[in-house]
Amino acid sequence: MSDIIKRLVDTIAPLSLTTAYTVPTRKYAVVKSAVICNQTSSDLLFTLTIGGIDIATNHLLKGYGTLILDELDIPMLATERIMISSSNNNCAMYLSGFERDYFVSEYPYLKIRTVTNTRITTLPNNDFDAMIRSIIICNGNGSGVSSNVSVQAPWHVINNKEIKARDTLLVPNLKLFLPKERGISFIGTNTGVSLAIILEKVMQ
């Protein structure tokens, strides 16, 4: 069956964290883009989680500001959810992508979700060649707590990058080839900063 291209989320974000979309049974979905618009002059804080990946946690969006996130390519399996919230009732959210029938033998993605540590952490090597599609690092800490984060594969892809409190570093459309048996490691100057890496299997 061909892809069903659709607007997965099309709503005003509620005040409390709420499910805005759930992947149907026997399907998987890929979120391609997100548009978040503050429709008022007052600043707001919004939260967006896609399939367990923290995209933004109480992230500041200025009055009348619009944030466009393109080339996300975040896969979600059946029952995984998109969760949203905002600090006021005037935050419009649109997330677009597609749904596709799920067959385990044809599913090409691997989604790694973890948190940073002050000691270097090495993820298990894969037994397949892959492309790193994107890296998402979200600092949900408040009160001005920044973290400097490094990611290596095996040399630096991101080196000592400061992620400020309630900010996110999104590296989309990376297309960095990762041979099998080649690991990924990371470290942060503060713990608890969420890290997500999207891999797509390469058929040689």
PDB file of C-alpha atoms in Angstrom:
ATOM      1  CA  MET A   1       0.000   0.000   0.000  1.00  0.00           C
ATOM      2  CA  SER A   2       1.281   3.486  -0.848  1.00  0.00           C
ATOM      3  CA  ASP A   3       2.123   6.112   1.752  1.00  0.00           C
ATOM      4  CA  ILE A   4      -0.723   8.080   3.269  1.00  0.00           C
ATOM      5  CA  ILE A   5       0.574  11.655   3.419  1.00  0.00           C
ATOM      6  CA  LYS A   6      -1.283  13.633   6.049  1.00  0.00           C
ATOM      7  CA  ARG A   7      -1.267  16.307   8.683  1.00  0.00           C
ATOM      8  CA  LEU A   8      -0.691  14.225  11.784  1.00  0.00           C
ATOM      9  CA  VAL A   9      -1.320  17.102  14.201  1.00  0.00           C
ATOM     10  CA  ASP A  10      -3.480  20.138  13.457  1.00  0.00           C
ATOM     11  CA  THR A  11      -4.561  21.784  16.691  1.00  0.00           C
ATOM     12  CA  ILE A  12      -4.148  24.407  19.386  1.00  0.00           C
ATOM     13  CA  ALA A  13      -1.835  22.968  22.034  1.00  0.00           C
ATOM     14  CA  PRO A  14      -3.546  22.363  25.404  1.00  0.00           C
ATOM     15  CA  LEU A  15      -2.247  23.625  28.736  1.00  0.00           C
ATOM     16  CA  SER A  16      -1.301  20.145  30.002  1.00  0.00           C
ATOM     17  CA  LEU A  17       0.754  17.514  28.185  1.00  0.00           C
ATOM     18  CA  THR A  18      -1.698  15.654  25.948  1.00  0.00           C
ATOM     19  CA  THR A  19      -1.608  13.031  23.217  1.00  0.00           C
ATOM     20  CA  ALA A  20      -2.183  14.719  19.852  1.00  0.00           C
ATOM     21  CA  TYR A  21      -1.592  11.679  17.620  1.00  0.00           C
ATOM     22  CA  THR A  22      -1.135   7.925  17.995  1.00  0.00           C
ATOM     23  CA  VAL A  23       0.230   5.649  15.263  1.00  0.00           C
ATOM     24  CA  PRO A  24      -2.505   3.200  14.187  1.00  0.00           C
ATOM     25  CA  THR A  25      -2.196  -0.571  14.557  1.00  0.00           C
ATOM     26  CA  ARG A  26      -0.154  -2.313  11.825  1.00  0.00           C
ATOM     27  CA  LYS A  27       1.246   1.036  10.640  1.00  0.00           C
ATOM     28  CA  TYR A  28       4.308   3.131  11.190  1.00  0.00           C
ATOM     29  CA  ALA A  29       4.570   6.875  10.691  1.00  0.00           C
ATOM     30  CA  VAL A  30       7.360   9.283   9.819  1.00  0.00           C
ATOM     31  CA  VAL A  31       7.114  12.897  10.977  1.00  0.00           C
ATOM     32  CA  LYS A  32       8.638  15.137   8.320  1.00  0.00           C
ATOM     33  CA  SER A  33       8.037  18.650   9.651  1.00  0.00           C
ATOM     34  CA  ALA A  34       6.594  20.706  12.475  1.00  0.00           C
ATOM     35  CA  VAL A  35       5.287  24.277  12.468  1.00  0.00           C
ATOM     36  CA  ILE A  36       4.626  25.970  15.817  1.00  0.00           C
ATOM     37  CA  CYS A  37       3.044  29.434  15.849  1.00  0.00           C
ATOM     38  CA  ASN A  38       2.482  31.752  18.815  1.00  0.00           C
ATOM     39  CA  GLN A  39      -0.706  33.581  17.839  1.00  0.00           C
ATOM     40  CA  THR A  40      -0.453  36.267  20.550  1.00  0.00           C
ATOM     41  CA  SER A  41       1.936  39.023  21.597  1.00  0.00           C
ATOM     42  CA  SER A  42       2.827  37.280  24.879  1.00  0.00           C
ATOM     43  CA  ASP A  43       5.736  34.815  25.059  1.00  0.00           C
ATOM     44  CA  LEU A  44       4.859  31.182  25.698  1.00  0.00           C
ATOM     45  CA  LEU A  45       6.549  27.904  26.647  1.00  0.00           C
ATOM     46  CA  PHE A  46       5.729  24.790  24.638  1.00  0.00           C
ATOM     47  CA  THR A  47       6.591  21.110  24.867  1.00  0.00           C
ATOM     48  CA  LEU A  48       6.740  18.658  21.952  1.00  0.00           C
ATOM     49  CA  THR A  49       7.619  14.958  22.140  1.00  0.00           C
ATOM     50  CA  ILE A  50       7.567  12.725  19.050  1.00  0.00           C
ATOM     51  CA  GLY A  51       7.623   8.973  19.593  1.00  0.00           C
ATOM     52  CA  GLY A  52       9.397   9.361  22.923  1.00  0.00           C
ATOM     53  CA  ILE A  53      11.956  11.837  21.546  1.00  0.00           C
ATOM     54  CA  ASP A  54      12.031  15.207  23.304  1.00  0.00           C
ATOM     55  CA  ILE A  55      11.970  17.877  20.607  1.00  0.00           C
ATOM     56  CA  ALA A  56      11.268  20.750  23.005  1.00  0.00           C
ATOM     57  CA  THR A  57      10.704  20.923  26.754  1.00  0.00           C
ATOM     58  CA  ASN A  58       9.228  24.229  27.960  1.00  0.00           C
ATOM     59  CA  HIS A  59      10.935  25.938  25.035  1.00  0.00           C
ATOM     60  CA  LEU A  60      10.420  29.708  24.803  1.00  0.00           C
ATOM     61  CA  LEU A  61       8.543  30.992  21.736  1.00  0.00           C
ATOM     62  CA  LYS A  62       8.356  34.781  21.527  1.00  0.00           C
ATOM     63  CA  GLY A  63       5.128  36.651  20.926  1.00  0.00           C
ATOM     64  CA  TYR A  64       3.884  36.258  17.335  1.00  0.00           C
ATOM     65  CA  GLY A  65       6.847  33.972  16.666  1.00  0.00           C
ATOM     66  CA  THR A  66       6.786  30.944  14.361  1.00  0.00           C
ATOM     67  CA  LEU A  67       9.184  28.011  14.579  1.00  0.00           C
ATOM     68  CA  ILE A  68       9.597  25.746  11.541  1.00  0.00           C
ATOM     69  CA  LEU A  69      11.322  22.378  11.922  1.00  0.00           C
ATOM     70  CA  ASP A  70      11.953  20.714   8.561  1.00  0.00           C
ATOM     71  CA  GLU A  71      13.524  17.411   7.459  1.00  0.00           C
ATOM     72  CA  LEU A  72      12.811  15.785  10.816  1.00  0.00           C
ATOM     73  CA  ASP A  73      12.342  12.228   9.464  1.00  0.00           C
ATOM     74  CA  ILE A  74      11.392  10.858  12.893  1.00  0.00           C
ATOM     75  CA  PRO A  75       9.913   7.340  12.696  1.00  0.00           C
ATOM     76  CA  MET A  76       7.192   6.103  15.029  1.00  0.00           C
ATOM     77  CA  LEU A  77       5.883   2.578  15.474  1.00  0.00           C
ATOM     78  CA  ALA A  78       2.290   1.540  16.212  1.00  0.00           C
ATOM     79  CA  THR A  79       0.927   2.966  19.501  1.00  0.00           C
ATOM     80  CA  GLU A  80       3.750   5.541  19.759  1.00  0.00           C
ATOM     81  CA  ARG A  81       2.482   9.064  20.303  1.00  0.00           C
ATOM     82  CA  ILE A  82       3.023  12.748  19.647  1.00  0.00           C
ATOM     83  CA  MET A  83       2.626  14.693  22.909  1.00  0.00           C
ATOM     84  CA  ILE A  84       2.134  18.477  23.074  1.00  0.00           C
ATOM     85  CA  SER A  85       1.445  21.292  25.524  1.00  0.00           C
ATOM     86  CA  SER A  86       1.709  25.064  25.817  1.00  0.00           C
ATOM     87  CA  SER A  87       1.660  27.609  28.614  1.00  0.00           C
ATOM     88  CA  ASN A  88      -1.244  29.460  26.963  1.00  0.00           C
ATOM     89  CA  ASN A  89      -4.186  28.638  24.704  1.00  0.00           C
ATOM     90  CA  ASN A  90      -2.815  30.326  21.585  1.00  0.00           C
ATOM     91  CA  CYS A  91      -0.088  27.980  20.347  1.00  0.00           C
ATOM     92  CA  ALA A  92      -0.973  26.456  16.975  1.00  0.00           C
ATOM     93  CA  MET A  93       0.832  23.235  16.076  1.00  0.00           C
ATOM     94  CA  TYR A  94       0.983  21.472  12.733  1.00  0.00           C
ATOM     95  CA  LEU A  95       2.959  18.267  12.219  1.00  0.00           C
ATOM     96  CA  SER A  96       3.039  16.657   8.788  1.00  0.00           C
ATOM     97  CA  GLY A  97       4.309  13.302   7.588  1.00  0.00           C
ATOM     98  CA  PHE A  98       3.096   9.962   6.339  1.00  0.00           C
ATOM     99  CA  GLU A  99       1.782   6.595   7.476  1.00  0.00           C
ATOM    100  CA  ARG A 100       2.839   3.299   5.896  1.00  0.00           C
ATOM    101  CA  ASP A 101       1.938  -0.354   6.434  1.00  0.00           C
ATOM    102  CA  TYR A 102       4.356  -1.992   8.879  1.00  0.00           C
ATOM    103  CA  PHE A 103       6.246  -5.144   7.958  1.00  0.00           C
ATOM    104  CA  VAL A 104       9.146  -5.974  10.243  1.00  0.00           C
ATOM    105  CA  SER A 105      11.335  -7.166   7.338  1.00  0.00           C
ATOM    106  CA  GLU A 106      10.851  -3.867   5.491  1.00  0.00           C
ATOM    107  CA  TYR A 107      11.114  -1.415   8.382  1.00  0.00           C
ATOM    108  CA  PRO A 108      14.353   0.542   7.756  1.00  0.00           C
ATOM    109  CA  TYR A 109      14.771   2.684  10.886  1.00  0.00           C
ATOM    110  CA  LEU A 110      16.475   2.436  14.248  1.00  0.00           C
ATOM    111  CA  LYS A 111      15.660   5.063  16.853  1.00  0.00           C
ATOM    112  CA  ILE A 112      18.141   5.485  19.718  1.00  0.00           C
ATOM    113  CA  ARG A 113      16.907   7.376  22.772  1.00  0.00           C
ATOM    114  CA  THR A 114      19.073   7.964  25.825  1.00  0.00           C
ATOM    115  CA  VAL A 115      20.351  10.683  28.178  1.00  0.00           C
ATOM    116  CA  THR A 116      23.805  12.206  28.509  1.00  0.00           C
ATOM    117  CA  ASN A 117      26.207  11.407  31.316  1.00  0.00           C
ATOM    118  CA  THR A 118      29.319  13.180  32.549  1.00  0.00           C
ATOM    119  CA  ARG A 119      31.315  10.078  31.606  1.00  0.00           C
ATOM    120  CA  ILE A 120      31.656   9.044  27.985  1.00  0.00           C
ATOM    121  CA  THR A 121      29.022   6.496  26.976  1.00  0.00           C
ATOM    122  CA  THR A 122      29.404   4.197  23.971  1.00  0.00           C
ATOM    123  CA  LEU A 123      26.325   2.707  22.334  1.00  0.00           C
ATOM    124  CA  PRO A 124      26.390  -0.925  21.142  1.00  0.00           C
ATOM    125  CA  ASN A 125      27.691  -1.393  17.606  1.00  0.00           C
ATOM    126  CA  ASN A 126      25.135  -2.240  14.930  1.00  0.00           C
ATOM    127  CA  ASP A 127      25.389  -5.359  12.791  1.00  0.00           C
ATOM    128  CA  PHE A 128      24.264  -3.429   9.710  1.00  0.00           C
ATOM    129  CA  ASP A 129      25.407  -0.442   7.660  1.00  0.00           C
ATOM    130  CA  ALA A 130      23.341   2.681   8.306  1.00  0.00           C
ATOM    131  CA  MET A 131      22.921   6.346   7.584  1.00  0.00           C
ATOM    132  CA  ILE A 132      22.667   8.688  10.550  1.00  0.00           C
ATOM    133  CA  ARG A 133      19.627  10.700   9.481  1.00  0.00           C
ATOM    134  CA  SER A 134      19.457  13.129  12.389  1.00  0.00           C
ATOM    135  CA  ILE A 135      20.683  13.916  15.888  1.00  0.00           C
ATOM    136  CA  ILE A 136      18.423  15.648  18.414  1.00  0.00           C
ATOM    137  CA  ILE A 137      19.725  16.904  21.768  1.00  0.00           C
ATOM    138  CA  CYS A 138      17.177  18.497  24.106  1.00  0.00           C
ATOM    139  CA  ASN A 139      18.095  20.195  27.369  1.00  0.00           C
ATOM    140  CA  GLY A 140      14.906  20.168  29.404  1.00  0.00           C
ATOM    141  CA  ASN A 141      16.642  21.599  32.470  1.00  0.00           C
ATOM    142  CA  GLY A 142      15.401  24.960  33.673  1.00  0.00           C
ATOM    143  CA  SER A 143      16.965  27.645  35.860  1.00  0.00           C
ATOM    144  CA  GLY A 144      19.781  28.428  33.445  1.00  0.00           C
ATOM    145  CA  VAL A 145      21.397  24.964  33.545  1.00  0.00           C
ATOM    146  CA  SER A 146      23.404  24.565  30.340  1.00  0.00           C
ATOM    147  CA  SER A 147      25.223  21.446  29.169  1.00  0.00           C
ATOM    148  CA  ASN A 148      28.087  21.040  26.714  1.00  0.00           C
ATOM    149  CA  VAL A 149      27.559  17.906  24.645  1.00  0.00           C
ATOM    150  CA  SER A 150      29.856  15.944  22.321  1.00  0.00           C
ATOM    151  CA  VAL A 151      28.922  13.126  19.926  1.00  0.00           C
ATOM    152  CA  GLN A 152      31.494  10.916  18.183  1.00  0.00           C
ATOM    153  CA  ALA A 153      31.170   8.316  15.393  1.00  0.00           C
ATOM    154  CA  PRO A 154      34.025   7.532  16.153  1.00  0.00           C
ATOM    155  CA  TRP A 155      35.483  11.036  15.709  1.00  0.00           C
ATOM    156  CA  HIS A 156      33.573  14.161  16.610  1.00  0.00           C
ATOM    157  CA  VAL A 157      30.351  14.966  14.830  1.00  0.00           C
ATOM    158  CA  ILE A 158      29.440  17.457  17.569  1.00  0.00           C
ATOM    159  CA  ASN A 159      32.230  18.767  19.788  1.00  0.00           C
ATOM    160  CA  ASN A 160      31.578  20.452  23.133  1.00  0.00           C
ATOM    161  CA  LYS A 161      28.439  22.200  21.871  1.00  0.00           C
ATOM    162  CA  GLU A 162      26.653  24.263  24.510  1.00  0.00           C
ATOM    163  CA  ILE A 163      22.946  23.443  24.798  1.00  0.00           C
ATOM    164  CA  LYS A 164      21.316  26.114  26.909  1.00  0.00           C
ATOM    165  CA  ALA A 165      18.511  25.447  29.376  1.00  0.00           C
ATOM    166  CA  ARG A 166      15.203  24.604  27.647  1.00  0.00           C
ATOM    167  CA  ASP A 167      16.917  24.640  24.265  1.00  0.00           C
ATOM    168  CA  THR A 168      17.360  21.956  21.590  1.00  0.00           C
ATOM    169  CA  LEU A 169      20.077  21.224  19.069  1.00  0.00           C
ATOM    170  CA  LEU A 170      18.523  19.664  15.978  1.00  0.00           C
ATOM    171  CA  VAL A 171      20.868  18.324  13.285  1.00  0.00           C
ATOM    172  CA  PRO A 172      18.530  17.147  10.496  1.00  0.00           C
ATOM    173  CA  ASN A 173      19.210  15.509   7.146  1.00  0.00           C
ATOM    174  CA  LEU A 174      22.702  14.504   8.266  1.00  0.00           C
ATOM    175  CA  LYS A 175      23.132  11.513   5.914  1.00  0.00           C
ATOM    176  CA  LEU A 176      26.347  10.414   7.617  1.00  0.00           C
ATOM    177  CA  PHE A 177      27.282   6.840   6.691  1.00  0.00           C
ATOM    178  CA  LEU A 178      27.917   4.608   9.698  1.00  0.00           C
ATOM    179  CA  PRO A 179      29.508   1.258   8.771  1.00  0.00           C
ATOM    180  CA  LYS A 180      28.471  -1.794  10.746  1.00  0.00           C
ATOM    181  CA  GLU A 181      30.556  -2.496  13.831  1.00  0.00           C
ATOM    182  CA  ARG A 182      31.237   1.252  14.106  1.00  0.00           C
ATOM    183  CA  GLY A 183      30.047   2.722  17.387  1.00  0.00           C
ATOM    184  CA  ILE A 184      28.610   6.052  18.525  1.00  0.00           C
ATOM    185  CA  SER A 185      29.643   7.655  21.802  1.00  0.00           C
ATOM    186  CA  PHE A 186      28.613  10.801  23.657  1.00  0.00           C
ATOM    187  CA  ILE A 187      29.251  12.835  26.786  1.00  0.00           C
ATOM    188  CA  GLY A 188      27.725  15.892  28.471  1.00  0.00           C
ATOM    189  CA  THR A 189      28.842  18.263  31.178  1.00  0.00           C
ATOM    190  CA  ASN A 190      25.475  17.788  32.910  1.00  0.00           C
ATOM    191  CA  THR A 191      23.379  14.654  33.235  1.00  0.00           C
ATOM    192  CA  GLY A 192      19.822  14.160  32.055  1.00  0.00           C
ATOM    193  CA  VAL A 193      19.999  15.949  28.693  1.00  0.00           C
ATOM    194  CA  SER A 194      18.047  13.792  26.240  1.00  0.00           C
ATOM    195  CA  LEU A 195      19.822  12.523  23.130  1.00  0.00           C
ATOM    196  CA  ALA A 196      18.163  10.902  20.121  1.00  0.00           C
ATOM    197  CA  ILE A 197      19.831   9.480  17.007  1.00  0.00           C
ATOM    198  CA  ILE A 198      17.818   8.343  13.980  1.00  0.00           C
ATOM    199  CA  LEU A 199      19.456   5.634  11.851  1.00  0.00           C
ATOM    200  CA  GLU A 200      18.258   4.265   8.534  1.00  0.00           C
ATOM    201  CA  LYS A 201      19.504   0.846   7.449  1.00  0.00           C
ATOM    202  CA  VAL A 202      21.444   0.699   4.190  1.00  0.00           C
ATOM    203  CA  MET A 203      20.901  -2.279   1.902  1.00  0.00           C
ATOM    204  CA  GLN A 204      24.184  -3.012   0.099  1.00  0.00           C
TER     205      GLN A 204
END
